[in-house]
Amino acid sequence: MAFNKRVKIKTILDQNPIGQEITLMGWVRTKRSNKNVSFIALNDGSIITNYQVVADPNLISEDILKKCSTGACLKVTGIVVESQGAGQSSELNAKSIEVLGEADPEKYPLQPKKHSLEFLRDIAHLRMRTNTFSAVFRVRHALAFAVHKYFNDKGFFYIHTPIITASDAEGAGETFRVTTFDLMNPPKTEEGKIDFKQDFFERETNLTVSGQLEGELAAMALAEIYTFGPTFRAENSNTTRHLAEFWMIEPEMAFYDAEDNQDLAEDFLKYVINYALEHCADDLKFLDQRAAEEEKSKPADQRAELGLIDKLKFVLENDFVRLTYTEAIDILRNSNHNKKKKFQYLIDSWGADLQSEHERYLVEKHFKKPVILTDYPKDIKAFYMRQNDDGKTVAAMDILFPGIGEIVGGSQREERMDKLTQRMREMYIPEEELWWYLDTRRFGATPHAGFGLGFERMVLFVTGMGNIRDVIAFPRTPGNAEF
Ligand code: ATP
Ligand code: MG
């Protein structure tokens, strides 16, 4: 017989197979014993709920029972019976227990008590064995699946854009270099500079910061595409919302203008959130309670008005507020917050870049709803955004979420060759390097638009976690690449 004939806990709870003999495999969360019986709470990852195994010391040896400590991995065969205790309708009467892997109680770091998130970050290789993290990663999975389902059902095509690129798409310059050179002894040119012609790709390369430019190329053939891949930014921002390695979803659509782009983004965000509400009810209920506990430790005036699940429903039920950057600046400039100098960066003039404190003020204090901010000054946005007729602004959009700030950044793209190259010159972006990008404007150009959603920011929002390091399995941040 094959080894894996296990039944998952989720299946048992769904089907309640009273009287049947089954085999469960999973990890011990807790064990309670007296001289007549042992109760073992087992978790197998399929669902947040633990399943109770009842072991009779007349059937299961003392030696085995001793090894069934927190963290140990067990294979239990037995009969499903009606549960005596409250809380769960059935339990497993063990006929035999095999200890697949012991966990020395003296050394196993996870004990059945509350551990801090900081402590768990240091043992990220084990933290998925906790309720909180298993819930987060099941929700993360569902969200990723929903992203693909949404676009697939709409007829978008999934494009895999390169991870290694020679362009720094945004011109932001915060890239990780990719090289096979021996850093102690790289080949030099006659002028004494590093000779990248001798490197693997015969040029300078780096990890991608965005798949957008290549996504645009695909949209000029397949019309509606999306990417969903890792992106890398060597920005030294030690915030709760920035990672050095994160996953980004970037749809790019031919024949879409700025408004079509906003409509798609709003519909997409709501779809994905709704998918989680429908498919992750148990995990979200747990995370909702966790977040509520967390809120209690905050001062009364800083507590969230809505619990997690209510917050998610609120986003679904309300239209996002759409306003221009210029309107937002007026609101911020005239706000009491600004007048009383409560912002770290005061808003005094049009043209200022918005900091996350301003974004969060608009969303959390002023509108109390997700906000789509449009038409930013061209000087604070990327070269490829379509220039508006006023000569000052571009058809950009940022979507701002409560507790998160910017979750989406996008724009209608500049499809007019002359305007695009003029902007590139103004921003010192070399045309020769992006000849292939410019070809889309030379041959069969059309209005088009797209946006980027930072996947982890979405997971943060839906799970109610407070730190982006806690919604990716193995976070990469400045000074941290363990595991
Ligand atoms: P921010 O101002 O928050 O740094 P950005 O303007 O640099 O964001 P974009 O370049 O527009 O962001 O990237 C698109 C999306 O990717 C953002 O809206 C955000 O959701 C996400 N994102 C950007 N940088 C990071 C990061 N370092 N870690 C995680 N997600 C990120
Ligand atoms: Mg940034």
XYZ file of C-alpha atoms and ligand atoms in Angstrom:
515
model
C 0.000 0.000 0.000
C 1.195 3.465 -0.778
C 2.268 5.456 2.250
C -0.020 8.390 1.656
C -3.565 7.192 2.201
C -4.228 9.974 4.642
C -7.524 11.754 5.014
C -7.238 15.495 5.500
C -8.796 17.124 8.541
C -10.700 19.460 6.238
C -12.282 16.430 4.548
C -13.226 14.845 7.881
C -14.898 18.036 9.032
C -16.711 18.405 5.700
C -17.908 14.787 5.520
C -18.115 13.661 9.163
C -17.443 9.951 8.375
C -18.648 8.511 11.698
C -17.741 4.828 12.171
C -15.094 4.737 9.431
C -11.466 3.759 9.894
C -9.123 6.447 8.581
C -5.482 7.509 8.750
C -4.596 11.047 9.765
C -1.141 12.603 9.482
C -0.144 15.855 11.054
C 1.735 17.726 13.731
C 0.928 17.755 17.418
C -0.235 21.122 18.715
C -1.018 20.045 22.281
C -1.339 16.899 24.347
C -3.265 16.468 27.581
C -2.988 13.215 29.480
C -4.233 11.521 32.602
C -3.717 7.918 33.572
C -6.790 6.726 31.661
C -6.518 8.642 28.394
C -4.497 11.100 26.274
C -6.014 13.820 24.094
C -3.815 14.929 21.214
C -4.721 17.985 19.124
C -3.379 17.383 15.634
C -3.078 19.896 12.818
C -2.321 18.889 9.216
C -2.361 22.300 7.519
C -5.505 21.641 5.494
C -7.603 23.884 7.727
C -7.066 26.038 10.799
C -8.998 23.642 13.049
C -7.083 21.025 15.047
C -8.537 17.529 15.196
C -8.728 15.615 18.430
C -7.113 12.190 18.655
C -8.072 10.101 21.683
C -5.420 7.585 22.761
C -6.074 4.816 25.262
C -2.881 3.830 27.138
C -4.025 0.193 26.987
C -3.729 0.319 23.179
C -0.903 2.811 22.647
C 2.361 2.256 24.475
C 3.625 4.705 27.046
C 6.823 5.127 25.025
C 4.892 6.251 21.919
C 2.608 8.544 23.904
C 5.619 10.211 25.451
C 6.947 11.037 21.990
C 3.642 12.663 20.952
C 4.820 16.037 22.215
C 4.122 19.466 20.715
C 5.671 19.680 17.245
C 6.055 15.918 16.679
C 4.688 14.501 13.442
C 2.268 11.573 13.723
C 0.512 9.018 11.590
C -2.641 7.953 13.421
C -5.024 5.214 12.318
C -8.319 4.841 14.107
C -12.092 5.070 14.028
C -14.016 8.328 13.706
C -16.505 8.553 16.569
C -18.991 11.121 17.848
C -17.184 13.520 20.080
C -17.849 13.410 23.819
C -16.628 16.922 24.434
C -17.970 20.210 23.143
C -16.545 22.165 20.231
C -16.163 19.468 17.614
C -18.623 16.906 16.328
C -16.225 13.988 15.932
C -12.838 12.728 17.078
C -10.475 9.897 16.238
C -10.165 6.874 18.514
C -6.579 5.792 17.874
C -5.918 2.116 17.083
C -2.276 2.763 16.269
C 0.075 5.732 16.328
C 3.343 5.925 14.449
C 5.670 8.781 15.365
C 6.981 9.931 11.976
C 9.190 12.610 13.483
C 9.890 13.451 17.094
C 10.297 17.030 18.374
C 12.436 17.252 21.481
C 10.319 19.308 23.928
C 13.497 20.773 25.437
C 14.526 22.218 22.089
C 11.368 22.795 20.017
C 10.892 26.586 19.941
C 7.123 26.684 19.415
C 5.217 26.050 22.587
C 1.441 26.134 22.980
C 1.373 29.754 24.111
C 1.341 33.166 22.464
C 4.622 34.074 20.770
C 5.383 37.584 19.529
C 5.481 38.209 15.779
C 9.053 39.467 16.177
C 10.128 36.193 17.772
C 8.344 34.231 15.059
C 10.138 36.249 12.348
C 13.413 34.924 13.747
C 12.126 31.381 13.334
C 10.405 31.918 9.981
C 11.338 28.345 9.059
C 8.882 27.124 11.721
C 6.363 29.929 11.992
C 3.972 28.473 9.407
C 3.172 25.849 12.046
C 1.288 28.477 14.060
C -2.394 29.280 13.577
C -1.664 32.845 12.558
C 0.851 32.056 9.858
C -0.894 29.006 8.477
C -4.008 31.174 8.132
C -2.037 33.959 6.436
C -0.491 31.573 3.922
C -3.737 29.818 3.100
C -5.291 33.250 2.459
C -2.255 34.271 0.405
C -2.717 31.181 -1.727
C -6.404 31.930 -2.262
C -5.619 35.515 -3.256
C -2.987 34.385 -5.780
C -5.425 31.887 -7.226
C -8.130 34.569 -7.417
C -5.782 36.863 -9.344
C -5.279 34.231 -12.026
C -8.947 33.316 -12.057
C -10.058 36.906 -12.465
C -7.841 37.602 -15.427
C -8.317 34.200 -17.019
C -12.098 34.546 -16.840
C -11.822 37.959 -18.501
C -9.697 36.603 -21.354
C -6.395 38.155 -20.274
C -3.196 36.223 -21.037
C -0.540 35.544 -18.412
C 2.879 36.678 -19.633
C 6.129 35.765 -17.889
C 8.354 38.793 -18.184
C 12.092 38.458 -17.568
C 13.569 38.494 -14.090
C 16.996 39.531 -15.378
C 16.924 42.722 -17.402
C 19.291 45.273 -18.829
C 16.938 48.170 -18.284
C 16.071 49.945 -15.074
C 12.423 50.363 -16.085
C 11.520 53.254 -13.871
C 14.873 54.945 -13.890
C 14.681 54.711 -10.101
C 18.141 53.195 -9.952
C 17.497 50.989 -6.970
C 18.372 47.680 -8.568
C 20.299 44.562 -7.633
C 23.120 43.860 -10.039
C 23.386 40.460 -11.720
C 26.879 39.353 -12.662
C 29.080 36.274 -12.851
C 32.242 38.342 -12.323
C 34.639 37.532 -9.536
C 34.071 40.709 -7.528
C 37.624 40.614 -6.198
C 39.022 40.639 -9.666
C 36.656 41.824 -12.422
C 38.008 42.327 -15.953
C 38.916 45.946 -16.698
C 38.925 48.048 -19.863
C 42.003 49.981 -20.934
C 40.633 53.008 -19.091
C 40.483 50.937 -15.906
C 36.686 50.629 -15.773
C 34.926 47.323 -15.205
C 34.517 45.675 -18.608
C 30.945 44.440 -18.675
C 31.426 43.305 -22.298
C 33.131 40.297 -20.740
C 30.300 39.579 -18.319
C 27.809 36.752 -18.910
C 25.313 38.845 -20.881
C 28.049 41.051 -22.387
C 26.418 44.062 -20.726
C 25.322 45.332 -17.327
C 22.278 43.509 -15.996
C 20.098 43.637 -12.903
C 17.051 42.035 -11.340
C 13.822 43.516 -12.631
C 11.974 46.233 -10.698
C 8.838 45.831 -12.835
C 7.623 43.778 -15.786
C 5.676 46.678 -17.216
C 7.756 47.632 -20.224
C 7.809 44.064 -21.498
C 4.138 43.748 -20.547
C 3.377 46.653 -22.869
C 5.090 44.822 -25.736
C 2.813 41.826 -25.160
C -0.297 44.027 -24.933
C 0.504 45.334 -28.397
C -0.125 41.826 -29.732
C -2.414 39.979 -27.309
C -4.319 43.155 -26.315
C -5.054 42.203 -22.692
C -2.283 40.625 -20.662
C -1.063 40.444 -17.084
C 2.133 39.500 -15.347
C 2.459 38.051 -11.858
C 6.045 37.658 -10.821
C 8.754 38.639 -8.392
C 10.285 42.109 -8.488
C 13.328 43.374 -6.668
C 14.095 46.805 -5.294
C 17.272 47.662 -3.456
C 15.583 50.569 -1.715
C 16.740 51.037 1.814
C 13.269 51.672 3.148
C 12.798 49.906 6.437
C 9.036 50.314 6.587
C 6.188 47.936 7.354
C 5.151 48.160 3.677
C 8.400 47.637 1.738
C 10.249 44.457 0.852
C 13.392 44.104 -1.246
C 11.773 41.135 -2.999
C 8.044 41.256 -3.594
C 5.475 39.937 -6.043
C 3.721 42.232 -8.426
C 0.678 41.833 -10.646
C 0.795 44.044 -13.714
C -2.084 44.019 -16.176
C -1.501 45.939 -19.386
C -4.295 46.583 -21.851
C -4.489 47.899 -25.400
C -7.553 50.043 -26.149
C -7.951 51.189 -22.518
C -7.863 54.808 -21.443
C -7.322 56.145 -17.924
C -10.937 55.650 -16.920
C -11.094 52.096 -18.272
C -7.932 51.429 -16.261
C -9.511 52.742 -13.044
C -12.663 50.718 -13.624
C -10.647 47.547 -14.149
C -8.486 48.116 -11.075
C -11.485 48.737 -8.802
C -13.362 45.727 -10.134
C -10.276 43.527 -9.816
C -9.507 44.548 -6.221
C -13.109 43.921 -5.188
C -13.182 40.562 -6.920
C -10.047 39.341 -5.179
C -11.233 40.523 -1.757
C -14.623 38.929 -2.291
C -12.956 35.680 -3.330
C -11.095 35.586 -0.023
C -14.279 36.295 1.932
C -16.034 33.447 0.150
C -13.232 30.884 0.251
C -11.294 31.635 3.438
C -14.102 32.103 5.944
C -12.445 30.054 8.743
C -9.061 31.678 8.374
C -10.503 35.188 8.117
C -12.636 34.607 11.191
C -9.497 33.633 13.079
C -7.531 36.607 11.702
C -10.436 38.923 12.517
C -10.268 37.844 16.160
C -6.492 38.156 16.153
C -6.719 41.700 14.775
C -9.364 42.583 17.368
C -7.030 41.415 20.152
C -4.262 43.511 18.632
C -6.514 46.580 18.537
C -7.219 46.253 22.250
C -3.567 46.914 23.005
C -3.717 50.277 21.184
C -4.853 53.562 22.735
C -8.623 54.023 22.327
C -8.349 56.884 19.829
C -6.093 54.877 17.517
C -8.237 51.795 17.257
C -9.731 50.833 13.903
C -13.408 51.626 13.567
C -14.167 48.393 11.759
C -13.056 44.844 12.434
C -11.224 42.984 9.692
C -14.162 41.242 8.029
C -16.361 44.330 8.277
C -13.567 46.362 6.717
C -13.326 43.940 3.774
C -17.089 44.037 3.280
C -17.065 47.808 3.489
C -14.578 47.986 0.614
C -16.785 45.716 -1.489
C -19.941 47.678 -0.814
C -18.654 51.169 -1.537
C -17.449 52.913 -4.673
C -13.868 54.060 -4.451
C -13.546 57.847 -4.293
C -11.918 59.228 -7.435
C -10.258 62.605 -7.352
C -7.343 64.399 -8.916
C -4.018 65.089 -7.281
C -4.844 68.798 -7.475
C -8.099 68.298 -5.532
C -6.252 66.169 -2.991
C -3.614 68.850 -2.465
C -6.359 71.386 -1.732
C -7.918 69.068 0.835
C -4.576 68.377 2.474
C -3.426 71.985 2.453
C -6.636 73.144 4.107
C -6.811 70.274 6.578
C -6.558 70.946 10.294
C -3.807 68.365 10.316
C -1.709 70.550 8.031
C -2.595 73.788 9.823
C -1.727 72.305 13.190
C 1.524 70.985 11.703
C 0.672 67.400 12.506
C 2.155 66.141 9.244
C 5.843 65.449 9.306
C 5.969 66.848 5.758
C 3.685 69.870 5.533
C 1.854 70.439 2.276
C 2.492 73.970 1.126
C 2.513 73.883 -2.633
C 1.218 72.084 -5.675
C 3.804 69.675 -7.011
C 4.842 68.107 -3.741
C 5.074 64.320 -3.738
C 2.585 62.763 -1.361
C 4.041 60.852 1.570
C 2.267 57.892 3.038
C 1.059 60.059 5.949
C -0.855 62.211 3.430
C -2.219 59.217 1.577
C -3.426 57.711 4.809
C -4.968 60.983 5.958
C -7.066 61.135 2.790
C -8.186 57.521 3.066
C -8.529 57.049 6.799
C -9.524 60.478 8.089
C -11.028 62.464 5.238
C -12.896 60.050 2.940
C -12.820 56.892 5.051
C -12.907 54.913 1.809
C -10.403 53.622 -0.739
C -9.310 56.462 -2.987
C -8.151 56.577 -6.595
C -5.928 59.607 -7.016
C -5.379 60.686 -10.603
C -3.533 63.211 -12.746
C -0.322 63.759 -10.809
C 2.292 66.377 -11.711
C 4.472 64.940 -14.449
C 7.640 65.782 -12.551
C 6.964 63.228 -9.819
C 5.950 60.405 -12.154
C 7.621 58.082 -14.650
C 8.433 59.013 -18.253
C 5.943 56.614 -19.843
C 2.807 58.153 -18.348
C 0.524 59.902 -20.830
C 0.791 63.684 -20.769
C -2.436 65.568 -20.170
C -3.391 68.595 -22.248
C -2.630 71.006 -19.379
C 1.100 70.409 -19.958
C 1.619 69.911 -16.218
C 0.046 66.603 -15.289
C 0.036 63.004 -16.490
C -2.736 60.379 -16.617
C -1.430 58.542 -13.565
C -3.496 56.798 -10.931
C -2.559 55.580 -7.482
C -5.033 53.571 -5.441
C -4.835 54.184 -1.718
C -6.182 51.752 0.878
C -6.853 52.255 4.576
C -4.008 51.050 6.763
C -1.813 50.495 3.728
C -1.495 53.683 1.688
C -0.557 53.028 -1.918
C -1.606 49.571 -3.047
C -1.734 50.171 -6.817
C 0.213 52.475 -9.094
C -0.689 52.798 -12.757
C -1.379 55.053 -15.708
C -2.524 55.459 -19.232
C 0.703 55.124 -21.209
C 2.078 57.733 -23.587
C 1.457 56.264 -27.026
C 2.542 59.374 -28.987
C 6.118 58.961 -30.159
C 7.059 62.644 -30.146
C 5.685 63.285 -26.665
C 7.316 60.152 -25.293
C 10.788 60.828 -26.656
C 10.613 64.460 -25.601
C 9.855 63.358 -22.037
C 12.659 60.794 -22.141
C 15.135 63.469 -23.158
C 13.929 65.742 -20.358
C 14.464 62.919 -17.887
C 17.813 61.757 -19.324
C 16.546 58.332 -20.320
C 18.648 57.046 -23.237
C 16.508 56.298 -26.302
C 19.039 53.804 -27.732
C 18.628 51.505 -24.740
C 14.853 51.414 -25.062
C 14.740 51.133 -28.873
C 12.540 48.056 -28.567
C 10.062 49.850 -26.308
C 9.909 52.771 -28.692
C 9.199 50.396 -31.590
C 5.707 49.819 -30.129
C 5.086 53.513 -30.741
C 6.625 53.310 -34.219
C 4.555 50.355 -35.350
C 0.840 50.092 -34.685
C 0.635 52.268 -31.587
C -2.693 52.579 -29.799
C -3.956 54.097 -26.571
C -3.239 51.662 -23.768
C -3.021 51.556 -19.996
C -2.035 49.357 -17.095
C -1.207 49.208 -13.421
C 0.872 47.383 -10.829
C -0.516 45.851 -7.662
C 1.957 44.924 -4.958
C 0.703 41.465 -4.033
C 1.981 41.543 -0.444
C 0.186 44.831 0.209
C -3.016 43.122 -0.876
C -2.272 40.173 1.439
C -1.577 42.651 4.267
C -4.920 44.314 3.731
C -6.935 41.121 3.559
C -5.258 39.370 6.495
C -5.159 42.460 8.716
C -1.512 41.825 9.538
C 0.503 44.923 10.392
C 3.893 44.196 8.866
C 4.657 43.134 5.302
C 7.347 40.789 6.649
C 4.559 38.643 8.039
C 2.710 37.988 4.776
C 5.562 36.576 2.663
C 7.070 33.269 3.718
C 10.713 34.339 3.773
C 11.013 38.128 3.678
C 13.984 39.893 2.137
C 14.618 43.304 3.661
C 17.767 45.353 4.266
C 20.076 43.194 6.360
C 17.880 40.126 6.218
C 18.073 37.184 3.816
C 18.022 34.270 6.261
C 16.220 31.082 5.189
P 5.833 53.347 -2.607
O 5.611 54.805 -2.813
O 4.936 52.741 -1.568
O 7.277 52.985 -2.430
P 6.001 52.973 -5.458
O 5.460 54.255 -5.963
O 7.473 52.789 -5.417
O 5.373 52.654 -3.993
P 5.250 51.469 -7.813
O 6.594 51.599 -8.412
O 4.119 52.213 -8.420
O 5.310 51.776 -6.242
O 4.895 49.910 -7.711
C 3.572 49.395 -7.852
C 3.086 48.758 -6.567
O 4.036 47.839 -6.043
C 2.847 49.722 -5.428
O 1.596 50.327 -5.537
C 2.934 48.820 -4.225
O 1.712 48.126 -4.033
C 3.970 47.814 -4.623
N 5.311 48.095 -4.089
C 6.184 49.038 -4.482
N 7.348 48.965 -3.815
C 7.200 47.908 -2.965
C 8.065 47.296 -2.008
N 9.313 47.725 -1.820
N 7.599 46.228 -1.318
C 6.349 45.768 -1.525
N 5.488 46.294 -2.415
C 5.903 47.354 -3.129
Mg 8.806 53.064 -3.848
